[in-house]
mmCIF file of C-alpha atoms in Angstrom:
data_model
loop_
_atom_site.group_PDB
_atom_site.id
_atom_site.type_symbol
_atom_site.label_atom_id
_atom_site.label_comp_id
_atom_site.label_asym_id
_atom_site.label_seq_id
_atom_site.Cartn_x
_atom_site.Cartn_y
_atom_site.Cartn_z
ATOM 1 C CA UNK P 1 -19.404 -27.216 15.272
ATOM 2 C CA UNK P 2 -18.023 -25.904 18.567
ATOM 3 C CA UNK P 3 -14.353 -25.078 17.963
ATOM 4 C CA UNK P 4 -11.876 -24.590 20.802
ATOM 5 C CA UNK P 5 -8.935 -22.295 20.171
ATOM 6 C CA UNK P 6 -5.599 -24.053 20.550
ATOM 7 C CA UNK P 7 -4.530 -21.466 23.128
ATOM 8 C CA UNK P 8 -7.656 -22.110 25.216
ATOM 9 C CA UNK P 9 -6.839 -25.807 25.319
ATOM 10 C CA UNK P 10 -3.291 -25.068 26.452
ATOM 11 C CA UNK P 11 -4.250 -22.399 29.023
ATOM 12 C CA UNK P 12 -4.581 -24.777 31.996
ATOM 13 C CA UNK P 13 -1.119 -26.163 31.186
ATOM 14 C CA UNK P 14 0.592 -22.786 30.654
ATOM 15 C CA UNK P 15 0.866 -21.517 34.227
ATOM 16 C CA UNK P 16 -0.885 -18.277 33.231
ATOM 17 C CA UNK P 17 -3.516 -18.727 35.935
ATOM 18 C CA UNK P 18 -0.824 -17.810 38.499
ATOM 19 C CA UNK P 19 -0.161 -14.388 36.947
ATOM 20 C CA UNK P 20 -2.071 -11.263 37.990
ATOM 21 C CA UNK P 21 -4.925 -10.721 35.459
ATOM 22 C CA UNK P 22 -3.952 -7.053 34.978
ATOM 23 C CA UNK P 23 -0.428 -8.074 34.007
ATOM 24 C CA UNK P 24 -1.854 -10.647 31.572
ATOM 25 C CA UNK P 25 -4.207 -8.068 30.030
ATOM 26 C CA UNK P 26 -1.351 -5.597 29.543
ATOM 27 C CA UNK P 27 0.882 -8.295 28.066
ATOM 28 C CA UNK P 28 -1.885 -9.438 25.709
ATOM 29 C CA UNK P 29 -2.519 -5.868 24.558
ATOM 30 C CA UNK P 30 1.214 -5.333 23.990
ATOM 31 C CA UNK P 31 1.490 -8.607 22.075
ATOM 32 C CA UNK P 32 -1.496 -7.749 19.874
ATOM 33 C CA UNK P 33 -0.048 -4.349 18.987
ATOM 34 C CA UNK P 34 3.391 -5.801 18.240
ATOM 35 C CA UNK P 35 1.812 -8.530 16.072
ATOM 36 C CA UNK P 36 -0.105 -5.925 14.043
ATOM 37 C CA UNK P 37 3.045 -3.873 13.458
ATOM 38 C CA UNK P 38 5.057 -6.973 12.474
ATOM 39 C CA UNK P 39 2.248 -8.070 10.151
ATOM 40 C CA UNK P 40 2.396 -4.640 8.470
ATOM 41 C CA UNK P 41 6.180 -4.971 8.071
ATOM 42 C CA UNK P 42 5.777 -8.414 6.478
ATOM 43 C CA UNK P 43 3.192 -6.985 4.083
ATOM 44 C CA UNK P 44 5.495 -4.097 3.134
ATOM 45 C CA UNK P 45 3.572 -1.419 5.026
ATOM 46 C CA UNK P 46 6.518 -0.367 7.198
ATOM 47 C CA UNK P 47 7.334 3.276 7.864
ATOM 48 C CA UNK P 48 4.772 4.476 10.369
ATOM 49 C CA UNK P 49 5.244 5.588 13.954
ATOM 50 C CA UNK P 50 5.852 2.857 16.505
ATOM 51 C CA UNK P 51 5.042 3.674 20.146
ATOM 52 C CA UNK P 52 8.215 3.945 22.245
ATOM 53 C CA UNK P 53 7.210 1.076 24.556
ATOM 54 C CA UNK P 54 6.969 -1.263 21.532
ATOM 55 C CA UNK P 55 9.961 -0.059 19.531
ATOM 56 C CA UNK P 56 12.388 -2.620 20.970
ATOM 57 C CA UNK P 57 10.138 -5.561 20.079
ATOM 58 C CA UNK P 58 9.669 -4.168 16.562
ATOM 59 C CA UNK P 59 13.415 -3.656 16.111
ATOM 60 C CA UNK P 60 13.985 -7.208 17.361
ATOM 61 C CA UNK P 61 11.559 -8.486 14.709
ATOM 62 C CA UNK P 62 13.151 -6.376 11.971
ATOM 63 C CA UNK P 63 16.604 -7.759 12.765
ATOM 64 C CA UNK P 64 15.278 -11.262 12.058
ATOM 65 C CA UNK P 65 13.021 -10.284 9.172
ATOM 66 C CA UNK P 66 15.791 -8.630 7.147
ATOM 67 C CA UNK P 67 17.276 -12.062 6.527
ATOM 68 C CA UNK P 68 14.618 -12.564 3.831
ATOM 69 C CA UNK P 69 11.759 -15.019 3.917
ATOM 70 C CA UNK P 70 9.216 -16.097 1.306
ATOM 71 C CA UNK P 71 5.776 -15.561 2.830
ATOM 72 C CA UNK P 72 3.130 -18.194 2.144
ATOM 73 C CA UNK P 73 0.506 -16.864 4.600
ATOM 74 C CA UNK P 74 0.060 -14.158 7.242
ATOM 75 C CA UNK P 75 -2.341 -14.527 10.189
ATOM 76 C CA UNK P 76 -3.795 -17.709 8.712
ATOM 77 C CA UNK P 77 -6.817 -19.163 10.564
ATOM 78 C CA UNK P 78 -7.070 -22.942 10.144
ATOM 79 C CA UNK P 79 -9.635 -25.497 11.361
ATOM 80 C CA UNK P 80 -9.787 -29.215 11.997
ATOM 81 C CA UNK P 81 -13.273 -30.667 12.259
ATOM 82 C CA UNK P 82 -12.017 -34.087 13.416
ATOM 83 C CA UNK P 83 -10.428 -32.631 16.561
ATOM 84 C CA UNK P 84 -12.749 -29.596 16.726
ATOM 85 C CA UNK P 85 -9.809 -27.191 17.061
ATOM 86 C CA UNK P 86 -8.755 -24.009 15.349
ATOM 87 C CA UNK P 87 -5.649 -21.890 15.447
ATOM 88 C CA UNK P 88 -4.386 -18.683 13.897
ATOM 89 C CA UNK P 89 -0.813 -18.968 12.674
ATOM 90 C CA UNK P 90 1.197 -15.728 12.620
ATOM 91 C CA UNK P 91 3.292 -16.633 9.564
ATOM 92 C CA UNK P 92 3.838 -19.520 7.219
ATOM 93 C CA UNK P 93 7.091 -19.074 5.314
ATOM 94 C CA UNK P 94 9.238 -20.925 2.829
ATOM 95 C CA UNK P 95 12.732 -21.213 4.269
ATOM 96 C CA UNK P 96 15.779 -23.050 2.859
ATOM 97 C CA UNK P 97 14.689 -26.178 4.783
ATOM 98 C CA UNK P 98 11.066 -25.991 3.595
ATOM 99 C CA UNK P 99 7.793 -24.608 4.926
ATOM 100 C CA UNK P 100 7.945 -23.236 8.482
ATOM 101 C CA UNK P 101 5.256 -22.307 10.969
ATOM 102 C CA UNK P 102 6.308 -19.033 12.628
ATOM 103 C CA UNK P 103 4.819 -17.724 15.862
ATOM 104 C CA UNK P 104 5.833 -14.382 17.374
ATOM 105 C CA UNK P 105 6.070 -13.991 21.139
ATOM 106 C CA UNK P 106 6.722 -10.934 23.321
ATOM 107 C CA UNK P 107 6.933 -12.766 26.640
ATOM 108 C CA UNK P 108 10.084 -12.609 28.734
ATOM 109 C CA UNK P 109 10.553 -16.385 28.862
ATOM 110 C CA UNK P 110 9.863 -19.502 26.837
ATOM 111 C CA UNK P 111 6.796 -21.505 27.894
ATOM 112 C CA UNK P 112 6.468 -25.316 27.898
ATOM 113 C CA UNK P 113 3.136 -24.942 26.093
ATOM 114 C CA UNK P 114 4.805 -23.435 23.001
ATOM 115 C CA UNK P 115 5.866 -26.820 21.658
ATOM 116 C CA UNK P 116 2.272 -28.037 22.023
ATOM 117 C CA UNK P 117 0.893 -24.922 20.347
ATOM 118 C CA UNK P 118 3.391 -25.282 17.513
ATOM 119 C CA UNK P 119 2.500 -28.962 17.133
ATOM 120 C CA UNK P 120 -1.175 -28.097 16.778
ATOM 121 C CA UNK P 121 -0.397 -25.332 14.273
ATOM 122 C CA UNK P 122 1.825 -27.668 12.250
ATOM 123 C CA UNK P 123 -0.901 -30.322 12.251
ATOM 124 C CA UNK P 124 -3.513 -27.781 11.130
ATOM 125 C CA UNK P 125 -1.248 -26.439 8.378
ATOM 126 C CA UNK P 126 -0.489 -29.938 7.103
ATOM 127 C CA UNK P 127 -4.223 -30.709 6.969
ATOM 128 C CA UNK P 128 -4.614 -27.507 4.908
ATOM 129 C CA UNK P 129 -2.032 -28.740 2.387
ATOM 130 C CA UNK P 130 1.179 -27.087 3.597
ATOM 131 C CA UNK P 131 4.236 -29.372 3.595
ATOM 132 C CA UNK P 132 5.472 -28.206 7.007
ATOM 133 C CA UNK P 133 9.141 -28.927 7.741
ATOM 134 C CA UNK P 134 9.701 -26.779 10.816
ATOM 135 C CA UNK P 135 8.155 -24.975 13.764
ATOM 136 C CA UNK P 136 9.812 -21.744 14.874
ATOM 137 C CA UNK P 137 8.715 -19.533 17.741
ATOM 138 C CA UNK P 138 10.426 -16.143 17.728
ATOM 139 C CA UNK P 139 10.683 -14.470 21.128
ATOM 140 C CA UNK P 140 11.059 -10.773 20.378
ATOM 141 C CA UNK P 141 13.165 -8.856 22.856
ATOM 142 C CA UNK P 142 12.135 -5.619 24.545
ATOM 143 C CA UNK P 143 15.667 -4.190 24.218
ATOM 144 C CA UNK P 144 15.605 -4.534 20.413
ATOM 145 C CA UNK P 145 18.351 -7.150 20.184
ATOM 146 C CA UNK P 146 18.204 -10.094 17.811
ATOM 147 C CA UNK P 147 15.300 -12.310 18.971
ATOM 148 C CA UNK P 148 15.584 -15.687 20.655
ATOM 149 C CA UNK P 149 14.671 -18.475 18.242
ATOM 150 C CA UNK P 150 12.940 -21.590 19.567
ATOM 151 C CA UNK P 151 12.725 -24.546 17.160
ATOM 152 C CA UNK P 152 10.337 -27.401 17.974
ATOM 153 C CA UNK P 153 9.596 -30.881 16.718
ATOM 154 C CA UNK P 154 5.921 -31.649 16.185
ATOM 155 C CA UNK P 155 4.447 -33.863 18.910
ATOM 156 C CA UNK P 156 0.767 -34.320 18.074
ATOM 157 C CA UNK P 157 0.480 -37.331 20.346
ATOM 158 C CA UNK P 158 1.257 -35.173 23.383
ATOM 159 C CA UNK P 159 -1.012 -32.371 22.130
ATOM 160 C CA UNK P 160 -3.908 -34.822 21.702
ATOM 161 C CA UNK P 161 -3.305 -36.200 25.196
ATOM 162 C CA UNK P 162 -3.461 -32.659 26.603
ATOM 163 C CA UNK P 163 -6.574 -32.006 24.529
ATOM 164 C CA UNK P 164 -8.227 -35.098 25.999
ATOM 165 C CA UNK P 165 -7.287 -34.053 29.549
ATOM 166 C CA UNK P 166 -8.588 -30.532 28.882
ATOM 167 C CA UNK P 167 -11.890 -31.849 27.563
ATOM 168 C CA UNK P 168 -12.203 -34.341 30.416
ATOM 169 C CA UNK P 169 -11.918 -31.596 33.039
ATOM 170 C CA UNK P 170 -13.180 -28.479 31.251
ATOM 171 C CA UNK P 171 -15.026 -29.333 28.064
ATOM 172 C CA UNK P 172 -16.345 -31.859 25.628
ATOM 173 C CA UNK P 173 -14.920 -35.288 24.925
ATOM 174 C CA UNK P 174 -12.339 -35.418 22.162
ATOM 175 C CA UNK P 175 -12.912 -37.536 19.093
ATOM 176 C CA UNK P 176 -10.467 -40.373 18.884
#
């Protein structure tokens, strides 16, 4: 089966094609490093040196993380054969309101595609047996302040419409 990553599907809708590729590469590298450090913190492996240029993002994460969260999964890769999509969810946690999909972001601004990405992740997690009650994207701040929290409602209808448009122009036809 030929799986498309959720982020690949959303790329044409994200506006990223208008950003200098070098800037995108640097941002992606920064985001990957910050994700790895945050993953280590979640798994209790905190206490190692954090590069200065990442320390604010890590402190921003820690200020949220200290509130206490029950971890159900970290960096969980999920698949859906019906839609031929896959996605890797940063965190799945049990919060007072139920199971939440958590995605960490290091970008300066919220993107319209985040709601779609979160919808796909929620859908994938539900298909895997998680009783998802919320979607939370956490925008970590470079200055180390408490992160910006972005809560989303799942909208799989809109995601599937975008998936169909993506496949019409750039890929295979979606199953209905």
